[in-house]
Amino acid sequence: MWRMIKARQTLASLLCVASFAAWAQGQPPAKPAGDPFYAEASDCTAALKARVVERQAQPRSAARDKAILSDTELGFAFIGVAYKKGLRNPEADQMLQAAEARWKALRKADQQARQQTCTTKGQQLMRDLSVLERFVVRNRAQARVDKLLDKDGAASKAP
């Protein structure tokens, strides 16, 4: 049984790597970090990430975990599209750090408005992705959420 699970995980990982490689092939060279979509992607990723952190503080429930997965998928959609358009590290990480700093400086009402706008735009991005791209986004988001929830569960069981 363990071998079958491990084989599925390995296959999923290989599919993800192959998908990203295929996705990135033929893409234009990286655009300067001043591309407006990159700024929007980093701002929305920071907003969605902040909402995940807020949700983690809530009591654990199936609805909360589903909302965390949804927010994470939308964040990964922004990241994936920015990657597809040519944004790479270290610029991507620097832009996200700057967006997180800007996020903290926003008033609560502005944060809520941005989260709503980013949710709507993220949902549109998800609809615009190909089946393969959507699979990759959902797979990576699920892996991230599984990791978060494992940490969450371990922390709640600690004495």
Tab-separated table of C-alpha atoms in Angstrom:
chain	number	residue	atom	x	y	z
A	1	MET	CA	0.000	0.000	0.000
A	2	TRP	CA	2.781	2.430	0.965
A	3	ARG	CA	4.558	1.760	-2.349
A	4	MET	CA	1.402	2.567	-4.293
A	5	ILE	CA	0.968	5.858	-2.419
A	6	LYS	CA	4.636	6.726	-2.931
A	7	ALA	CA	4.355	5.864	-6.644
A	8	ARG	CA	1.347	8.169	-7.019
A	9	GLN	CA	3.193	10.994	-5.253
A	10	THR	CA	6.213	10.482	-7.487
A	11	LEU	CA	4.032	10.431	-10.596
A	12	ALA	CA	2.247	13.606	-9.504
A	13	SER	CA	5.594	15.304	-8.865
A	14	LEU	CA	6.928	14.268	-12.267
A	15	LEU	CA	3.752	15.497	-13.939
A	16	CYS	CA	4.120	18.848	-12.182
A	17	VAL	CA	7.744	19.236	-13.261
A	18	ALA	CA	6.902	18.225	-16.818
A	19	SER	CA	3.919	20.558	-16.833
A	20	PHE	CA	5.942	23.538	-15.677
A	21	ALA	CA	8.651	22.754	-18.214
A	22	ALA	CA	6.092	22.494	-21.021
A	23	TRP	CA	4.320	25.596	-19.767
A	24	ALA	CA	7.514	27.645	-19.727
A	25	GLN	CA	8.776	26.472	-23.141
A	26	GLY	CA	8.406	29.033	-25.811
A	27	GLN	CA	7.665	31.791	-23.312
A	28	PRO	CA	9.023	35.255	-24.046
A	29	PRO	CA	12.108	36.388	-22.162
A	30	ALA	CA	11.512	37.855	-18.723
A	31	LYS	CA	9.988	41.313	-18.807
A	32	PRO	CA	11.231	43.995	-16.481
A	33	ALA	CA	9.775	43.890	-12.973
A	34	GLY	CA	7.826	47.048	-13.883
A	35	ASP	CA	5.199	45.032	-15.804
A	36	PRO	CA	1.833	46.055	-14.278
A	37	PHE	CA	0.667	42.442	-14.028
A	38	TYR	CA	3.685	41.548	-11.885
A	39	ALA	CA	2.781	44.283	-9.400
A	40	GLU	CA	-0.836	43.136	-9.360
A	41	ALA	CA	0.222	39.499	-8.940
A	42	SER	CA	2.522	40.306	-6.028
A	43	ASP	CA	-0.080	42.540	-4.340
A	44	CYS	CA	-2.791	39.909	-4.730
A	45	THR	CA	-0.529	37.075	-3.611
A	46	ALA	CA	0.312	39.078	-0.472
A	47	ALA	CA	-3.396	39.791	0.154
A	48	LEU	CA	-4.424	36.165	-0.317
A	49	LYS	CA	-1.520	34.954	1.809
A	50	ALA	CA	-2.597	37.316	4.596
A	51	ARG	CA	-6.128	35.939	4.424
A	52	VAL	CA	-4.770	32.396	4.740
A	53	VAL	CA	-2.899	33.456	7.884
A	54	GLU	CA	-6.107	35.015	9.266
A	55	ARG	CA	-8.041	31.830	8.538
A	56	GLN	CA	-5.401	29.696	10.249
A	57	ALA	CA	-6.167	31.559	13.478
A	58	GLN	CA	-9.814	30.448	13.262
A	59	PRO	CA	-10.996	27.202	14.847
A	60	ARG	CA	-10.309	24.280	12.565
A	61	SER	CA	-13.268	23.138	10.453
A	62	ALA	CA	-13.906	21.703	7.012
A	63	ALA	CA	-15.220	25.092	5.822
A	64	ARG	CA	-12.115	26.899	7.076
A	65	ASP	CA	-9.797	24.364	5.441
A	66	LYS	CA	-11.720	24.630	2.154
A	67	ALA	CA	-11.437	28.439	2.257
A	68	ILE	CA	-7.693	28.170	2.929
A	69	LEU	CA	-7.335	25.880	-0.095
A	70	SER	CA	-9.347	28.254	-2.282
A	71	ASP	CA	-7.259	31.286	-1.271
A	72	THR	CA	-4.055	29.320	-1.802
A	73	GLU	CA	-5.174	28.196	-5.267
A	74	LEU	CA	-5.941	31.782	-6.252
A	75	GLY	CA	-2.535	32.931	-4.989
A	76	PHE	CA	-0.846	30.166	-6.964
A	77	ALA	CA	-2.811	31.197	-10.069
A	78	PHE	CA	-1.303	34.692	-9.825
A	79	ILE	CA	2.157	33.206	-9.253
A	80	GLY	CA	1.797	30.780	-12.157
A	81	VAL	CA	0.627	33.397	-14.634
A	82	ALA	CA	3.428	35.767	-13.591
A	83	TYR	CA	5.885	32.898	-14.076
A	84	LYS	CA	4.369	32.101	-17.455
A	85	LYS	CA	4.796	35.759	-18.452
A	86	GLY	CA	8.486	35.606	-17.539
A	87	LEU	CA	8.870	36.708	-13.899
A	88	ARG	CA	11.577	34.749	-12.099
A	89	ASN	CA	13.462	34.828	-8.820
A	90	PRO	CA	15.015	36.803	-7.224
A	91	GLU	CA	12.749	39.557	-8.611
A	92	ALA	CA	9.605	37.587	-7.787
A	93	ASP	CA	10.581	37.162	-4.133
A	94	GLN	CA	11.597	40.818	-3.858
A	95	MET	CA	8.284	41.951	-5.327
A	96	LEU	CA	6.348	39.721	-2.917
A	97	GLN	CA	8.281	41.059	0.079
A	98	ALA	CA	7.578	44.640	-1.006
A	99	ALA	CA	3.886	43.778	-1.514
A	100	GLU	CA	3.700	42.241	1.966
A	101	ALA	CA	5.159	45.446	3.431
A	102	ARG	CA	2.615	47.551	1.508
A	103	TRP	CA	-0.145	45.210	2.715
A	104	LYS	CA	0.738	45.781	6.360
A	105	ALA	CA	0.544	49.543	5.837
A	106	LEU	CA	-3.008	49.427	4.437
A	107	ARG	CA	-6.036	50.278	6.554
A	108	LYS	CA	-8.328	47.344	7.354
A	109	ALA	CA	-11.038	48.576	4.966
A	110	ASP	CA	-8.493	48.853	2.128
A	111	GLN	CA	-7.194	45.359	2.931
A	112	GLN	CA	-10.706	43.925	2.707
A	113	ALA	CA	-11.364	45.713	-0.584
A	114	ARG	CA	-8.093	44.425	-2.046
A	115	GLN	CA	-8.838	40.878	-0.936
A	116	GLN	CA	-12.228	41.032	-2.652
A	117	THR	CA	-10.735	42.445	-5.850
A	118	CYS	CA	-7.948	39.870	-5.821
A	119	THR	CA	-10.403	37.031	-5.232
A	120	THR	CA	-12.430	38.103	-8.254
A	121	LYS	CA	-9.349	38.519	-10.457
A	122	GLY	CA	-7.871	35.245	-9.210
A	123	GLN	CA	-11.078	33.390	-10.052
A	124	GLN	CA	-10.921	34.847	-13.560
A	125	LEU	CA	-7.291	33.763	-13.903
A	126	MET	CA	-8.263	30.232	-12.846
A	127	ARG	CA	-11.010	30.164	-15.495
A	128	ASP	CA	-8.516	31.335	-18.124
A	129	LEU	CA	-5.936	28.637	-17.353
A	130	SER	CA	-5.722	25.521	-19.475
A	131	VAL	CA	-6.753	22.214	-17.922
A	132	LEU	CA	-3.092	21.298	-17.448
A	133	GLU	CA	-2.203	24.661	-15.908
A	134	ARG	CA	-5.194	24.449	-13.563
A	135	PHE	CA	-4.080	20.942	-12.543
A	136	VAL	CA	-0.593	22.216	-11.704
A	137	VAL	CA	-1.956	25.169	-9.720
A	138	ARG	CA	-4.367	22.975	-7.756
A	139	ASN	CA	-1.742	20.305	-7.146
A	140	ARG	CA	0.820	22.758	-5.780
A	141	ALA	CA	-1.814	24.585	-3.727
A	142	GLN	CA	-3.043	21.310	-2.221
A	143	ALA	CA	0.517	20.343	-1.299
A	144	ARG	CA	1.053	23.731	0.369
A	145	VAL	CA	-2.234	23.511	2.277
A	146	ASP	CA	-1.522	19.942	3.376
A	147	LYS	CA	1.779	21.162	4.791
A	148	LEU	CA	0.095	24.128	6.529
A	149	LEU	CA	-2.638	21.983	8.015
A	150	ASP	CA	-0.120	19.363	9.191
A	151	LYS	CA	1.756	22.118	11.044
A	152	ASP	CA	-1.562	23.469	12.302
A	153	GLY	CA	-2.577	20.062	13.652
A	154	ALA	CA	0.826	19.416	15.211
A	155	ALA	CA	0.752	22.794	16.956
A	156	SER	CA	-2.690	22.159	18.420
A	157	LYS	CA	-1.582	18.760	19.762
A	158	ALA	CA	1.561	20.125	21.426
A	159	PRO	CA	1.379	20.240	25.237
